[in-house]
Tab-separated table of N, CA and C in Angstrom:
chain	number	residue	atom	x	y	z
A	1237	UNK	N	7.670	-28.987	16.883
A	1237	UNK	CA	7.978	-29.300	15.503
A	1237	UNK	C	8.879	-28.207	14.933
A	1238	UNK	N	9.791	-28.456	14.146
A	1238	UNK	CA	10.592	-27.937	13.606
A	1238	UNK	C	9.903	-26.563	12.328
A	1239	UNK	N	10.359	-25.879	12.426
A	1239	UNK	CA	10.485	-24.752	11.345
A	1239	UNK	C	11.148	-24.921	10.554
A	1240	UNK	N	10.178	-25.197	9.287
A	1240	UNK	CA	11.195	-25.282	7.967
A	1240	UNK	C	10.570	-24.399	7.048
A	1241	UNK	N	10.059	-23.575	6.518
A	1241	UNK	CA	9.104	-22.661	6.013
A	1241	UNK	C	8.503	-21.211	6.449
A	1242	UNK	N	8.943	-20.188	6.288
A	1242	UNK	CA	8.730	-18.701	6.614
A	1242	UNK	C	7.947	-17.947	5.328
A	1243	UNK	N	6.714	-17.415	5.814
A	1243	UNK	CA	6.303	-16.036	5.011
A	1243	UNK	C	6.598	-15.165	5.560
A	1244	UNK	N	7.557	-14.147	4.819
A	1244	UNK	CA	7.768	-13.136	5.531
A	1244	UNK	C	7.202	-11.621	4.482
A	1245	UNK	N	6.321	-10.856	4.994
A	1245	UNK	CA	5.634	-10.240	4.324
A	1245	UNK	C	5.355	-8.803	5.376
A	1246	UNK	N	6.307	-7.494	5.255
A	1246	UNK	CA	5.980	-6.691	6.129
A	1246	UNK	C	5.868	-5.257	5.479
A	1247	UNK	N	5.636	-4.563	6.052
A	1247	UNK	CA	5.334	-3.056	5.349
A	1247	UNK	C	6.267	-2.310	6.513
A	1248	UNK	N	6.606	-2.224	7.452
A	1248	UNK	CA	7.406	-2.025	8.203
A	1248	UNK	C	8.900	-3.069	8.440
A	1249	UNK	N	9.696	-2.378	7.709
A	1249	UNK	CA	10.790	-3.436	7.684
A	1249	UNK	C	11.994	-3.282	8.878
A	1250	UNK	N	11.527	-2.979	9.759
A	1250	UNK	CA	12.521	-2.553	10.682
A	1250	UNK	C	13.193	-4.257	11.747
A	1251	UNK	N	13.981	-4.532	11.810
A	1251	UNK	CA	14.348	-5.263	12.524
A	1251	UNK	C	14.432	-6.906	11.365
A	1252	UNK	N	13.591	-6.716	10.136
A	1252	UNK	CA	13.308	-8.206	9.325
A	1252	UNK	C	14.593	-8.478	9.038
A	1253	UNK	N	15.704	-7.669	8.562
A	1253	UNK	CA	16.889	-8.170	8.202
A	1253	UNK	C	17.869	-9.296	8.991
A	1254	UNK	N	17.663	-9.157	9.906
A	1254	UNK	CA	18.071	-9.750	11.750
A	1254	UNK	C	17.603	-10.926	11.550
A	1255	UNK	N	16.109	-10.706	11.676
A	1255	UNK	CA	15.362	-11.743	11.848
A	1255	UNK	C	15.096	-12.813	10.642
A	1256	UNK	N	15.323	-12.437	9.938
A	1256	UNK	CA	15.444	-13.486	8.604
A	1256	UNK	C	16.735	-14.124	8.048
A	1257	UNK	N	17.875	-13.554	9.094
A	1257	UNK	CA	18.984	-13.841	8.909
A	1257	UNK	C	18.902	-15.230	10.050
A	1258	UNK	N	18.322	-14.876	10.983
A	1258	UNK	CA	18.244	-16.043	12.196
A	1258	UNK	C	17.946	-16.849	12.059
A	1259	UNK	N	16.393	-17.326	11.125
A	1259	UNK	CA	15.283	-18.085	10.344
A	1259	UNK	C	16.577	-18.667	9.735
A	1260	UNK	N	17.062	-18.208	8.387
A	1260	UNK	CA	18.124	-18.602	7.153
A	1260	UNK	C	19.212	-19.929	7.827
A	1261	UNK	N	19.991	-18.871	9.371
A	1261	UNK	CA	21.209	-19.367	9.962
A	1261	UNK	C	20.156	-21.254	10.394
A	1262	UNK	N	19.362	-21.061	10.446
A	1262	UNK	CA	18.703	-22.416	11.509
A	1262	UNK	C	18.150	-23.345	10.351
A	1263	UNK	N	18.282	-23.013	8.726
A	1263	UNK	CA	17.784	-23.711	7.871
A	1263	UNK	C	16.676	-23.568	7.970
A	1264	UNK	N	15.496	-22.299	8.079
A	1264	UNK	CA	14.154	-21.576	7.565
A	1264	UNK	C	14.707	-21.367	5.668
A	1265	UNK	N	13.464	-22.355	4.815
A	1265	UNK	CA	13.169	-21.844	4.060
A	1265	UNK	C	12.736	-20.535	3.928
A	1266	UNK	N	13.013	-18.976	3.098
A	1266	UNK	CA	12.146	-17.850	3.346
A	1266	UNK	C	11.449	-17.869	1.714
A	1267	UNK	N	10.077	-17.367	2.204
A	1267	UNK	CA	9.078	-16.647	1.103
A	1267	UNK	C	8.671	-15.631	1.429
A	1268	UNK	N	8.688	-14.499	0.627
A	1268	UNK	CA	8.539	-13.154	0.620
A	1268	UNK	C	7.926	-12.569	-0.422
A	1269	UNK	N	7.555	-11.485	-0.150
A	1269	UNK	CA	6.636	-10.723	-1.405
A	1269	UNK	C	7.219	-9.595	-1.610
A	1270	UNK	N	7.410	-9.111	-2.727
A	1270	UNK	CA	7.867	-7.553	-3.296
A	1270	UNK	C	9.075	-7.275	-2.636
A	1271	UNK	N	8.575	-6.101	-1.695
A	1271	UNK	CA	9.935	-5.024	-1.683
A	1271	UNK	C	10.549	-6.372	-0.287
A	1272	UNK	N	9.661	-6.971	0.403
A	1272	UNK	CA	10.152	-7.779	1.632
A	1272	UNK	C	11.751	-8.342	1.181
A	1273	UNK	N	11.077	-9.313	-0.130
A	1273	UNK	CA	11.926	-9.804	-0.607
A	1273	UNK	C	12.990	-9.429	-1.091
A	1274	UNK	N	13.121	-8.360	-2.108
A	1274	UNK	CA	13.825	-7.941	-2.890
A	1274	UNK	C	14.958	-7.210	-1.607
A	1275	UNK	N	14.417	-6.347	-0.498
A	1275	UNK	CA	15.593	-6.185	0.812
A	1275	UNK	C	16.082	-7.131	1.269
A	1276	UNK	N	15.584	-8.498	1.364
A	1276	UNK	CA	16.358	-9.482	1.552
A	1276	UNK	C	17.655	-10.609	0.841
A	1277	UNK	N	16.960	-10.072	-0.611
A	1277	UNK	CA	17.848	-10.779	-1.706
A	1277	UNK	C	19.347	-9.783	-1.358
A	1278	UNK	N	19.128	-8.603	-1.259
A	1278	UNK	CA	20.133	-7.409	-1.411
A	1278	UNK	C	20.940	-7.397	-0.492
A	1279	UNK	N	20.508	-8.503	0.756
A	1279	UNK	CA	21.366	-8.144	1.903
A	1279	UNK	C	22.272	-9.763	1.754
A	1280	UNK	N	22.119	-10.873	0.675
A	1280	UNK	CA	22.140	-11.997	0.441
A	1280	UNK	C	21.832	-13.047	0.890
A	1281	UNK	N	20.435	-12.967	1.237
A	1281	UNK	CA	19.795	-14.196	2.255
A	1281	UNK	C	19.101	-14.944	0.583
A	1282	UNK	N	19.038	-16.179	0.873
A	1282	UNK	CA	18.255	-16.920	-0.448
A	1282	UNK	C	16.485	-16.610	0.623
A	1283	UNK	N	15.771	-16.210	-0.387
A	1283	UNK	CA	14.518	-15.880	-0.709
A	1283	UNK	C	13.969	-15.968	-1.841
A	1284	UNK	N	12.632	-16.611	-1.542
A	1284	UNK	CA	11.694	-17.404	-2.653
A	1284	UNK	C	10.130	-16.389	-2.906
A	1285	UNK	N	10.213	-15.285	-3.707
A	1285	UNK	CA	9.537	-14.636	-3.979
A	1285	UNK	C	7.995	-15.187	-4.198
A	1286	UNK	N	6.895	-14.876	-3.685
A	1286	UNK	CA	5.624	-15.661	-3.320
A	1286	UNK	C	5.094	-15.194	-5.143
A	1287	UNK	N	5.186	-14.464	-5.531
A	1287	UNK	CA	4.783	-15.104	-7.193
A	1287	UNK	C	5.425	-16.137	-7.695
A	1288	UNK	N	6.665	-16.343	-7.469
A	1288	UNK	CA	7.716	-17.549	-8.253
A	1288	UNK	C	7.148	-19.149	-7.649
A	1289	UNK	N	6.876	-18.895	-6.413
A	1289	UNK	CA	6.678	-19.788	-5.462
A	1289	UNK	C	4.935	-20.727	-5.875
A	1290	UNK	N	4.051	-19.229	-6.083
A	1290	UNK	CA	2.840	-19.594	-7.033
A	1290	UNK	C	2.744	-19.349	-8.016
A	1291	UNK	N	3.478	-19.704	-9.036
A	1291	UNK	CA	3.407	-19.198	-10.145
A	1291	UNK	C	2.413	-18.356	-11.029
A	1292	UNK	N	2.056	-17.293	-9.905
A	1292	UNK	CA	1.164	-16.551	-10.199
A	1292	UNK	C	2.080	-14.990	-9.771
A	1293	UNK	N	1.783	-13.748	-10.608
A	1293	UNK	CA	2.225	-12.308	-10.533
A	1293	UNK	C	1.589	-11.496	-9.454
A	1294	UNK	N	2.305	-10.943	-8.736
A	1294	UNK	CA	1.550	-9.729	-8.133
A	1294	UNK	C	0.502	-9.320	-9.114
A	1295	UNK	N	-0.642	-8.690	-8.065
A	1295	UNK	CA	-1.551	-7.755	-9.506
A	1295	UNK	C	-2.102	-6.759	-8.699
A	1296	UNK	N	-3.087	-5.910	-9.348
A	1296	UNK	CA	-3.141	-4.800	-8.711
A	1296	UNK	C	-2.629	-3.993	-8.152
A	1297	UNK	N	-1.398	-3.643	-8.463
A	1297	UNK	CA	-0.568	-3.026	-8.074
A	1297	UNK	C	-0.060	-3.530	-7.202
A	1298	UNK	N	0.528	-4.807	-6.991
A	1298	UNK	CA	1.185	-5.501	-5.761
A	1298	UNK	C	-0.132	-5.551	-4.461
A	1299	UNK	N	-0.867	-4.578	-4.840
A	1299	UNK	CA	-2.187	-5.180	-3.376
A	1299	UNK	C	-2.919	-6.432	-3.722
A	1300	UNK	N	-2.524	-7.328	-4.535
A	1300	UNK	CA	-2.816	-9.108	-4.275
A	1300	UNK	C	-1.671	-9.739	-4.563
A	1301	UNK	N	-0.980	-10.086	-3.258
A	1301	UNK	CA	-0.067	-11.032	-3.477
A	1301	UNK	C	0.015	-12.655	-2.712
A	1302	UNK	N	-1.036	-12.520	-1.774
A	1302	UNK	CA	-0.523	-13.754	-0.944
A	1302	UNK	C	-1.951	-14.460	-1.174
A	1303	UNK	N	-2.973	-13.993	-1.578
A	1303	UNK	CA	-3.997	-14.663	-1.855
A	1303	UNK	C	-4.086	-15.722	-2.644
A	1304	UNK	N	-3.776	-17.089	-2.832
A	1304	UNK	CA	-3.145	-17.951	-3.411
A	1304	UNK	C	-3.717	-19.647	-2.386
A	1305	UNK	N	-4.034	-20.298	-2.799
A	1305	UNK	CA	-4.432	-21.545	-2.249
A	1305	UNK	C	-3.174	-22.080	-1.856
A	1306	UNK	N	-2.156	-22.039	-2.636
A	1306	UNK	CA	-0.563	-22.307	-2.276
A	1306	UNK	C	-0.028	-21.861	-1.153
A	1307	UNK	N	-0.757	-20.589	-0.925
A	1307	UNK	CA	-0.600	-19.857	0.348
A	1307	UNK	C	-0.978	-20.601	1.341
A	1308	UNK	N	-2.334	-20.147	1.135
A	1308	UNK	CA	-3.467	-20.399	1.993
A	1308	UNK	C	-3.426	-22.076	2.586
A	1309	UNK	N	-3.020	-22.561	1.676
A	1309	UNK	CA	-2.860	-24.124	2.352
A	1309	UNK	C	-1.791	-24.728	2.839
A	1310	UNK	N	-1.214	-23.550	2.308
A	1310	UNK	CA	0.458	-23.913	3.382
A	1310	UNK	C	0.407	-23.370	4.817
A	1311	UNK	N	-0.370	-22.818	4.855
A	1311	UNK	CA	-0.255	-22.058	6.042
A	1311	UNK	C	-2.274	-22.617	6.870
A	1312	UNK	N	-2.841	-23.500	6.537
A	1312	UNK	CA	-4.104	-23.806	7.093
A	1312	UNK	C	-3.702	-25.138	7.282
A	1313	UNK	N	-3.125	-25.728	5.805
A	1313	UNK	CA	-2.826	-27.049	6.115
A	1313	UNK	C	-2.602	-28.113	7.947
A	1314	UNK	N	-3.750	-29.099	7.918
A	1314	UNK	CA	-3.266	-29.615	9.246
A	1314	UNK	C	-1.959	-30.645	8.893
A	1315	UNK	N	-1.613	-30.554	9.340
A	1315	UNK	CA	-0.472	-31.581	9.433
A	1315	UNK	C	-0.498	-32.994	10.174
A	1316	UNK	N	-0.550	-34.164	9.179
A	1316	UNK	CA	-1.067	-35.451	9.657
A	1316	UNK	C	-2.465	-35.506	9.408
A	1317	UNK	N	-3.414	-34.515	8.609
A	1317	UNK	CA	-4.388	-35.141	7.983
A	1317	UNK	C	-4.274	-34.491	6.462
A	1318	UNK	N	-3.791	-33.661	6.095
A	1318	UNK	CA	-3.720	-32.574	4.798
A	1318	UNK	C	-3.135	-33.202	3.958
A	1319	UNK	N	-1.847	-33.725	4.181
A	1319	UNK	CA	-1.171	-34.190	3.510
A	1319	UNK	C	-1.325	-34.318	1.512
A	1320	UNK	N	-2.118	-35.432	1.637
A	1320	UNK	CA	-2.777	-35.555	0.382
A	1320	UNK	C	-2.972	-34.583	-0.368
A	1321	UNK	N	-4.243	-34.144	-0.201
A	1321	UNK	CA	-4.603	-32.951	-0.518
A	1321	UNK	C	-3.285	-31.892	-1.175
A	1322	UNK	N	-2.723	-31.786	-0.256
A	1322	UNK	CA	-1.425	-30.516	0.052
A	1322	UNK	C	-0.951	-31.303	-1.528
A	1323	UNK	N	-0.514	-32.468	-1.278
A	1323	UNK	CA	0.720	-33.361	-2.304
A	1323	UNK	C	-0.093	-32.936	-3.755
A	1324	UNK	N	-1.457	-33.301	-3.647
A	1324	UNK	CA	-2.319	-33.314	-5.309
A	1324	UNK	C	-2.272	-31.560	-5.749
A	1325	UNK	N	-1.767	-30.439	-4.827
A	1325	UNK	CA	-1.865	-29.593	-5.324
A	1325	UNK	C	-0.951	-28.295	-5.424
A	1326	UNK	N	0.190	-29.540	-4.703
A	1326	UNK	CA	1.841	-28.928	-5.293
A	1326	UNK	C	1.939	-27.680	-3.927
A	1327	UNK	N	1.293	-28.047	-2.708
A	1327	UNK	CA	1.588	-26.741	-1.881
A	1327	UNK	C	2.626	-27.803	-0.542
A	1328	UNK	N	3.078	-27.035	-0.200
A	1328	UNK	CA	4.343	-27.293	1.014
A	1328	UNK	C	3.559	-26.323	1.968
A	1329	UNK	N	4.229	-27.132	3.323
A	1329	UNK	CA	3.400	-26.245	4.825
A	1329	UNK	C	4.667	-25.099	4.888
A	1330	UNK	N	3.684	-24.073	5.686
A	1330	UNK	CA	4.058	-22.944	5.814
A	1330	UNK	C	3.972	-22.954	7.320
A	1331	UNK	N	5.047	-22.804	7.924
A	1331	UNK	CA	5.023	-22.682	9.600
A	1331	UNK	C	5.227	-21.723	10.286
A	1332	UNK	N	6.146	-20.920	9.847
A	1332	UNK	CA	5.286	-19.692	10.518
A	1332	UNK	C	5.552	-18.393	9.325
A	1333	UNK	N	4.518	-17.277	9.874
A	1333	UNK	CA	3.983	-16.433	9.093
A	1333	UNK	C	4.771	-15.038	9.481
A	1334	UNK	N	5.010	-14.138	9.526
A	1334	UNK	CA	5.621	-12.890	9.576
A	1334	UNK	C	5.459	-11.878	8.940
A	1335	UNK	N	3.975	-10.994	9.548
A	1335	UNK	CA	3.874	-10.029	8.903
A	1335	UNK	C	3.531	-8.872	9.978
A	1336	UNK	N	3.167	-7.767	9.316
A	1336	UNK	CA	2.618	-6.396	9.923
A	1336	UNK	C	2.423	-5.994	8.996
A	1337	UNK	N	1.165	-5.187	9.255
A	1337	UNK	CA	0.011	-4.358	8.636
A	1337	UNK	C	0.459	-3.251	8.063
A	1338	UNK	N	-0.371	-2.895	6.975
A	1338	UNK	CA	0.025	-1.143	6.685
A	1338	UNK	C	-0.637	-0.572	7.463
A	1339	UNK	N	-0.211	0.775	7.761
A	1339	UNK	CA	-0.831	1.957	8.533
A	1339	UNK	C	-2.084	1.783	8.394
A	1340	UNK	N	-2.604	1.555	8.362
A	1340	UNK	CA	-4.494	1.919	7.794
A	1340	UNK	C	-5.005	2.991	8.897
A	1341	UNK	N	-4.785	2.747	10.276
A	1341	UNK	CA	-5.776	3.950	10.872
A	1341	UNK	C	-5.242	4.956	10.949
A	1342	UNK	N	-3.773	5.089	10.579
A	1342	UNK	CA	-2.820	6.405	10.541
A	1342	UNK	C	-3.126	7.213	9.924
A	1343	UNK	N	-3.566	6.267	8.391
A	1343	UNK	CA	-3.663	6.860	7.271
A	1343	UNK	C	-5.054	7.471	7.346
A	1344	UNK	N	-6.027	6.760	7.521
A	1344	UNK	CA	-7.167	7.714	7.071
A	1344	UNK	C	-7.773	8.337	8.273
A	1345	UNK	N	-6.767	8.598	9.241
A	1345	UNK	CA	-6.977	9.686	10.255
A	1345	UNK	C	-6.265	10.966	9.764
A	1346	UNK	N	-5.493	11.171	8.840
A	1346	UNK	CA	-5.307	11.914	8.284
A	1346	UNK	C	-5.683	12.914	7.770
A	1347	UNK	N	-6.100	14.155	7.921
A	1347	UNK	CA	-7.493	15.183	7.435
A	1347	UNK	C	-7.502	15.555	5.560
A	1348	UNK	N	-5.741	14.842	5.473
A	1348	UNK	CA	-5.834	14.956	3.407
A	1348	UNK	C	-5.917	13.954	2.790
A	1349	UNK	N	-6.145	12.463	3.491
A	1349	UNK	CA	-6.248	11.083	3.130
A	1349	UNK	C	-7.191	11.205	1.760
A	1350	UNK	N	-7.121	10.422	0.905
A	1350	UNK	CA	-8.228	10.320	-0.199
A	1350	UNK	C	-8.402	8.984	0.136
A	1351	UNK	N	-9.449	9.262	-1.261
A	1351	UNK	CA	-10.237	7.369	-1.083
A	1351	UNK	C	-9.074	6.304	-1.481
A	1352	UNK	N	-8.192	7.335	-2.700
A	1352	UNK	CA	-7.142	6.441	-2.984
A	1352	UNK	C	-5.978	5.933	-1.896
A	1353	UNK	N	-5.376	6.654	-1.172
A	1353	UNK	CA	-4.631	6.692	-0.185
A	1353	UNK	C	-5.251	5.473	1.292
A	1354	UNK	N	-6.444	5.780	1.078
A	1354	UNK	CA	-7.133	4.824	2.071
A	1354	UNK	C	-7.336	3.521	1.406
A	1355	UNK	N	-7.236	2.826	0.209
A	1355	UNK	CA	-7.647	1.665	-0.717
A	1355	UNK	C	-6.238	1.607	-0.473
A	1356	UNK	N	-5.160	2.334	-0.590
A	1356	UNK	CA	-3.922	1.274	-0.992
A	1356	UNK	C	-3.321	0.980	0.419
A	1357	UNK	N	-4.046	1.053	1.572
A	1357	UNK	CA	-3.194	0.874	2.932
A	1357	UNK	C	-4.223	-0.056	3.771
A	1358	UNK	N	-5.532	-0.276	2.911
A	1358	UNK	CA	-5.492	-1.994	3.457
A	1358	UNK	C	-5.065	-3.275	2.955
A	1359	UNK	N	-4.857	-3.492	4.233
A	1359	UNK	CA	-4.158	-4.639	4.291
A	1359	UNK	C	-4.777	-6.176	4.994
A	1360	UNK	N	-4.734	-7.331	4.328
A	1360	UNK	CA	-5.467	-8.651	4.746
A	1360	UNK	C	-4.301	-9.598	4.959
């Protein structure tokens, strides 16, 4: 089945520019969060920022952004039974996903890590 739909959501941005250019060139819709996005707008790829997309804001300081049923059901959604469902609640499938983690064990292997430093580098 065809790819028409990308989350692209990374904390390590090394190589995404490439790769979201490839997605774009093949007609991949992209959705992105924060800084993902905003490096991608800058390099001129069209990207659909995942608050605009759910019309819901980052919060917590950008550590809730993809938590969203819009998300979540674009990307659980079965395809050929969801449908419905999906249609009554305004979400589109999400086919593939593209992310990487923050540091987390880097970080609080660290011997000056705080509690704060360790809260803002997990990642779900």
């Amino acid at each position: 089945k065809p790819i028409r739909r990308a989350l692209l959501s990374v904390s390590d941005k090394t190589g995404i520019i490439e790769f979201a250019n490839a997605l774009a060139n093949r007609g991949v819709e992209l959705l992105s969060t924060g800084g993902t996005a905003k490096l991608l707008a800058s390099e001129g790829l069209a990207v659909t920022e995942v608050s605009d997309y759910t019309g819901h804001p980052e919060i917590m300081d950008g550590r809730v952004k993809t938590l969203h049923p819009k998300i979540h059901g674009g990307i659980l959604g079965r395809r050929g039974i969801d449908e419905a469902v999906m249609a009554e609640n305004h979400i589109q499938p999400i086919d593939l996903v593209v992310v990487n983690l923050y540091p987390f064990a880097a970080t609080v292997a660290k011997d000056d890590c705080t509690l704060e430093d360790a809260i803002e580098n997990i990642d779900i």
